[in-house]
PDB file of C-alpha atoms in Angstrom:
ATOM      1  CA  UNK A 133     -15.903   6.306  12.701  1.00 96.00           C
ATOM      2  CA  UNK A 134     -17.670   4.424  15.298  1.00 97.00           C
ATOM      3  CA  UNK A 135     -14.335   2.512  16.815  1.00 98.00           C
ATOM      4  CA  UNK A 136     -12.744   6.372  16.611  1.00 98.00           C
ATOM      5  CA  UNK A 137     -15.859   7.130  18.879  1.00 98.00           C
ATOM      6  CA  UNK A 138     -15.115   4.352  21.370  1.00 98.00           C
ATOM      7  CA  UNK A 139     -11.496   6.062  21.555  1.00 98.00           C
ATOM      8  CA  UNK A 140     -13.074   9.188  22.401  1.00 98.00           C
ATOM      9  CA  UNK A 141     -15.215   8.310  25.122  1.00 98.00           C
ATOM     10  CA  UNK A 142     -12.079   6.218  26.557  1.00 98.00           C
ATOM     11  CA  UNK A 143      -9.937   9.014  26.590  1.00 98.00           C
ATOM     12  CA  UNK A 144     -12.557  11.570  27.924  1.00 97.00           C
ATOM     13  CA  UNK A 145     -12.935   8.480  30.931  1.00 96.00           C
ATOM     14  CA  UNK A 146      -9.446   8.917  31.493  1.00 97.00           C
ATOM     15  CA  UNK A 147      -9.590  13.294  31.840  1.00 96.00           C
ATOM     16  CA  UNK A 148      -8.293  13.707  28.621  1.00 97.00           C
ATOM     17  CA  UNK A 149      -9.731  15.668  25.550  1.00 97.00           C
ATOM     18  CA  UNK A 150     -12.147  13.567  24.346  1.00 98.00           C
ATOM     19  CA  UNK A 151     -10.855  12.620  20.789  1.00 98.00           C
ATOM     20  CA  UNK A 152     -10.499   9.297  19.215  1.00 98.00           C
ATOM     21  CA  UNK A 153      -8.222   8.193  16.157  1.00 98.00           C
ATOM     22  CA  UNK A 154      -8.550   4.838  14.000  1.00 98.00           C
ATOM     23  CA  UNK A 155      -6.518   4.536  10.735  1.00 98.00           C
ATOM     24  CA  UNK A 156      -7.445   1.332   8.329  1.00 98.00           C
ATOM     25  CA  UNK A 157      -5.672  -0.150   5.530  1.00 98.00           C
ATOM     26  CA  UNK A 158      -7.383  -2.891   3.131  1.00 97.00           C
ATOM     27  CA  UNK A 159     -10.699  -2.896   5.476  1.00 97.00           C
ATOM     28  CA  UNK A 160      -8.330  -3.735   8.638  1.00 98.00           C
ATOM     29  CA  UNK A 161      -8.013  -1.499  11.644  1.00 98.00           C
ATOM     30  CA  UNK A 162      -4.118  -1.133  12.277  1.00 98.00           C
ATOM     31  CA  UNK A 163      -3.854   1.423  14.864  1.00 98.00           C
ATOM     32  CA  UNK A 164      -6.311   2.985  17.554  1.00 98.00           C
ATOM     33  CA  UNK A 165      -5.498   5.642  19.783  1.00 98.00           C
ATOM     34  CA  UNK A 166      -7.262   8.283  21.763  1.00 98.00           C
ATOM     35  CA  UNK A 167      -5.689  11.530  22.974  1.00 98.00           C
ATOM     36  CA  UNK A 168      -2.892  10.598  25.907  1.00 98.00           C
ATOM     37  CA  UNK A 169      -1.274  14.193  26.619  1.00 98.00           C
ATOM     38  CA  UNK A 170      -2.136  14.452  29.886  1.00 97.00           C
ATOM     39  CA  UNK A 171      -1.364  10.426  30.511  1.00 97.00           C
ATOM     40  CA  UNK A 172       2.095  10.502  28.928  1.00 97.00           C
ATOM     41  CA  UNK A 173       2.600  14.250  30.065  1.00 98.00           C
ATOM     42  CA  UNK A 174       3.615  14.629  26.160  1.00 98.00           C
ATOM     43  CA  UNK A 175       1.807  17.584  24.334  1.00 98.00           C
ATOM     44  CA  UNK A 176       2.366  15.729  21.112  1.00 98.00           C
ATOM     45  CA  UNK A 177       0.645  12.540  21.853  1.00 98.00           C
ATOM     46  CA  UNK A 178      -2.557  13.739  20.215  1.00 98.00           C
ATOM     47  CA  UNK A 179      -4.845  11.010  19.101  1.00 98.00           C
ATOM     48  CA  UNK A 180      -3.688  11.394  15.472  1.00 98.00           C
ATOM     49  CA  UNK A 181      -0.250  11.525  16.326  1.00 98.00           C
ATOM     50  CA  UNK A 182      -0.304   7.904  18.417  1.00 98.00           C
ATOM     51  CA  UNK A 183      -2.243   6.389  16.031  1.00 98.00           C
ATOM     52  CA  UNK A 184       0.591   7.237  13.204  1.00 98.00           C
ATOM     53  CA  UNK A 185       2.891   5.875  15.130  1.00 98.00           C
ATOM     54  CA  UNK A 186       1.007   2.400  15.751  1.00 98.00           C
ATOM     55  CA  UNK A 187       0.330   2.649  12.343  1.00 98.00           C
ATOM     56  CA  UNK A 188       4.099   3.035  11.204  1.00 98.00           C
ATOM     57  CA  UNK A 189       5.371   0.073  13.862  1.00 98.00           C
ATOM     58  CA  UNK A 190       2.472  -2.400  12.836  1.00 98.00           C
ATOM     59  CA  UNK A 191       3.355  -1.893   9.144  1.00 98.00           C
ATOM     60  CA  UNK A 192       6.763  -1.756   9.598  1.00 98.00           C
ATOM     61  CA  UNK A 193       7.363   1.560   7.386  1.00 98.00           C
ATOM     62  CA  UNK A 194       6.731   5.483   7.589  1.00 96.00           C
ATOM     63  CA  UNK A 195       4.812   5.765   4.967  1.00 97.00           C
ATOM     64  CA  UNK A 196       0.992   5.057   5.217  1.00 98.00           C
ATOM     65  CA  UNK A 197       0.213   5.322   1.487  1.00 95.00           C
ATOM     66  CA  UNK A 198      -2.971   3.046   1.669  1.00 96.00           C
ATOM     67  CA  UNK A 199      -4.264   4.172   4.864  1.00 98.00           C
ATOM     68  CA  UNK A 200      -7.285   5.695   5.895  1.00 98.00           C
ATOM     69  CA  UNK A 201      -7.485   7.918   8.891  1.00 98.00           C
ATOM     70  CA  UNK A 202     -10.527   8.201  10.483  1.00 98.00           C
ATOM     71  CA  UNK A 203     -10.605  11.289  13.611  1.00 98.00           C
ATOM     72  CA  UNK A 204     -13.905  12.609  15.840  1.00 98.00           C
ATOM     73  CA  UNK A 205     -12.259  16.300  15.458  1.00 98.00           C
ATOM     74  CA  UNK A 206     -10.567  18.386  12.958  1.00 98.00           C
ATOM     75  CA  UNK A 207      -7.053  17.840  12.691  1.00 98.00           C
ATOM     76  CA  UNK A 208      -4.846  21.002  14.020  1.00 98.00           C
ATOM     77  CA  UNK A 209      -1.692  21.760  12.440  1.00 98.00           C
ATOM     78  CA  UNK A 210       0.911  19.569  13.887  1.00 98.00           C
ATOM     79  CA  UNK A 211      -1.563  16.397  13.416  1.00 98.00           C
ATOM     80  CA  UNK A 212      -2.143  17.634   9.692  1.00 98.00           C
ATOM     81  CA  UNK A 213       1.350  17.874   8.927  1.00 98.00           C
ATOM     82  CA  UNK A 214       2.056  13.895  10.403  1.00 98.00           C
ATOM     83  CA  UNK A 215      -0.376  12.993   8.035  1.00 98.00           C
ATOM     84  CA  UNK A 216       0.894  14.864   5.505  1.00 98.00           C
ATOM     85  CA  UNK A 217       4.530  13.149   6.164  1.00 98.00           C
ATOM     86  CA  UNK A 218       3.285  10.414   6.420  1.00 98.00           C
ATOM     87  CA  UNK A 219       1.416  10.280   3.027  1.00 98.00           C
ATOM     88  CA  UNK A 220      -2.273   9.167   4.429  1.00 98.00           C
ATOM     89  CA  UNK A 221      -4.926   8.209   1.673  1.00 98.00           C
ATOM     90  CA  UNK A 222      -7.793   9.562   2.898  1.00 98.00           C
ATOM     91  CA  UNK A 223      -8.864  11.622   6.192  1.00 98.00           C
ATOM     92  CA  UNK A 224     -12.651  11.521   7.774  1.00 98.00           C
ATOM     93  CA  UNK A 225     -13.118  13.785  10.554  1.00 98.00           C
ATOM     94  CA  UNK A 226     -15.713  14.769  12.668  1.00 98.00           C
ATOM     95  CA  UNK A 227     -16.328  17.803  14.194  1.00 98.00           C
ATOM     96  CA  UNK A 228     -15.134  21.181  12.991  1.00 97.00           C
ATOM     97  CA  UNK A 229     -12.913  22.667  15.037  1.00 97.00           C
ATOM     98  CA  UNK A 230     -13.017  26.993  14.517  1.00 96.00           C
ATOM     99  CA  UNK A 231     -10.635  27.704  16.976  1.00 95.00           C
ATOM    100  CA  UNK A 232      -7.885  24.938  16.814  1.00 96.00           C
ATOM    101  CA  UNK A 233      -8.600  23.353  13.620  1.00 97.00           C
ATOM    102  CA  UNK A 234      -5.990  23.407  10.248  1.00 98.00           C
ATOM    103  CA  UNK A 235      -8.142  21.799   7.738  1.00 97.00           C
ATOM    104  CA  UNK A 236     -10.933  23.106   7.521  1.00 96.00           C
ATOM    105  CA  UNK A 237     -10.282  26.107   9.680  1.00 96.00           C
ATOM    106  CA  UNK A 238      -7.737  27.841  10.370  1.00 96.00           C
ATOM    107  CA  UNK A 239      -4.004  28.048   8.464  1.00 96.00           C
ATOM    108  CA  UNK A 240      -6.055  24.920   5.759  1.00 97.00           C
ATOM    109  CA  UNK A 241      -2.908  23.387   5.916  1.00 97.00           C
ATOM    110  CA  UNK A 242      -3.154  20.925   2.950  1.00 97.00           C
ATOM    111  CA  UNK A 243      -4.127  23.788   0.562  1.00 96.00           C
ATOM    112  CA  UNK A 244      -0.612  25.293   1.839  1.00 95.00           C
ATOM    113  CA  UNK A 245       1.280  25.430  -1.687  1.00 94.00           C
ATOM    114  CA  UNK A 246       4.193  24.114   0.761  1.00 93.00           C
ATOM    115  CA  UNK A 247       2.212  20.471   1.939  1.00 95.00           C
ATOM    116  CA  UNK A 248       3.729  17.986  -0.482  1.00 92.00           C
ATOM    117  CA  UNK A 249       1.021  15.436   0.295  1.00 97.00           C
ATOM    118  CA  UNK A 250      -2.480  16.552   0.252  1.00 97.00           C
ATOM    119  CA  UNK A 251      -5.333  13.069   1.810  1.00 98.00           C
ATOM    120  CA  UNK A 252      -8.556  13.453   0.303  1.00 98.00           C
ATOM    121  CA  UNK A 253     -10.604  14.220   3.048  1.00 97.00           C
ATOM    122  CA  UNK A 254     -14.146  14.084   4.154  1.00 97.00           C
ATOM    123  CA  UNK A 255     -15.254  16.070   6.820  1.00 97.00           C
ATOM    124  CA  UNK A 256     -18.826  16.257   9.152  1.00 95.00           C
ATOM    125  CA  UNK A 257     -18.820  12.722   9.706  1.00 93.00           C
ATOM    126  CA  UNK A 258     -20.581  11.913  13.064  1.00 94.00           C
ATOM    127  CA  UNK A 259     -20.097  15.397  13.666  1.00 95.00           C
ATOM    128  CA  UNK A 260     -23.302  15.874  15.894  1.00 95.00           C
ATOM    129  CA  UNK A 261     -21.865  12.898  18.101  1.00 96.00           C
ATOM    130  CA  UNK A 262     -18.605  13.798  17.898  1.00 96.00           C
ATOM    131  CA  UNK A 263     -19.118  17.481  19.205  1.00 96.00           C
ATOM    132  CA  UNK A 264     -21.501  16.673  21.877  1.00 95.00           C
ATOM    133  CA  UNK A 265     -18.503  14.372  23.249  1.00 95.00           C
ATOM    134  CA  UNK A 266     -16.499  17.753  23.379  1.00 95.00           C
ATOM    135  CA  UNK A 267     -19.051  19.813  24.768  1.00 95.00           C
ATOM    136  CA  UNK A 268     -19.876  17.754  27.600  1.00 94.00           C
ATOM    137  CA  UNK A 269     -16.599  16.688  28.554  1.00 93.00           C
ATOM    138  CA  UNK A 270     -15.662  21.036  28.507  1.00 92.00           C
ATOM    139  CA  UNK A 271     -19.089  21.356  30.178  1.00 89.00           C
ATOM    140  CA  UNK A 272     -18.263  19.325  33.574  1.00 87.00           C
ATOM    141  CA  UNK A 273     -14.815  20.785  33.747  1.00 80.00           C
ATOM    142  CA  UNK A 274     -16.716  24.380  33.832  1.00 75.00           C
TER     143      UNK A 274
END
């Protein structure tokens, strides 16, 4: 969770959302991302969502069976249902997210009886770090 931290406070140094991304398989970080919307003018390229997609071209397949994603906020929807396609292990999040989140909050989009891949996931990790990243960066832009 720390390296997803770093990703964080890089993206929130570059004006975007500060949210950071790492995904491991076998102990080995093989994809790092923090969010980019803003840089790539591409409302998809949420952290989660770039990190899959490292993920996927480092390993050389779709399908991150063995992988464990690690994210400093609560996954929305469309970053749920990547991870549900693209059959991650195991997801550790950080900070809740009440008004955007989908797995915790919100539409709980892996207890959808319509998700054919449900990640056990583990969430409040770093959460006290993780949200004070958010608040501040919402803070200054206030």
């Amino acid at each position: 969770m720390d390296l997803a931290l770093e990703q964080a406070r890089a993206a929130g140094v570059a004006g975007e959302v500060p949210v950071g991304c790492v995904i491991v398989r076998d102990g080995q970080v093989v994809a790092r991302a923090g969010n980019r919307t803003h840089t790539d003018r591409d409302p998809t390229a949420h952290a989660e969502l770039v990190a899959i997609r490292q993920a996927a071209t480092t390993l050389g397949t779709e399908r991150l069976i063995d992988c464990d994603l690690y994210v400093t906020l609560e996954p929305c929807a469309m970053c749920a249902a990547a991870m549900s396609f693209a059959r991650i292990r195991r997801l550790y999040y950080g900070a809740a997210d009440p008004k955007g989140g989908a797995v915790e909050n919100g539409v709980r989009f892996f207890s959808a009886p319509t998700c054919h891949h449900r990640p056990d996931m583990y969430g409040g990790m770093n959460e006290s770090e993780s949200g004070a990243l958010l608040k501040e960066f919402f803070a200054a832009r206030r």
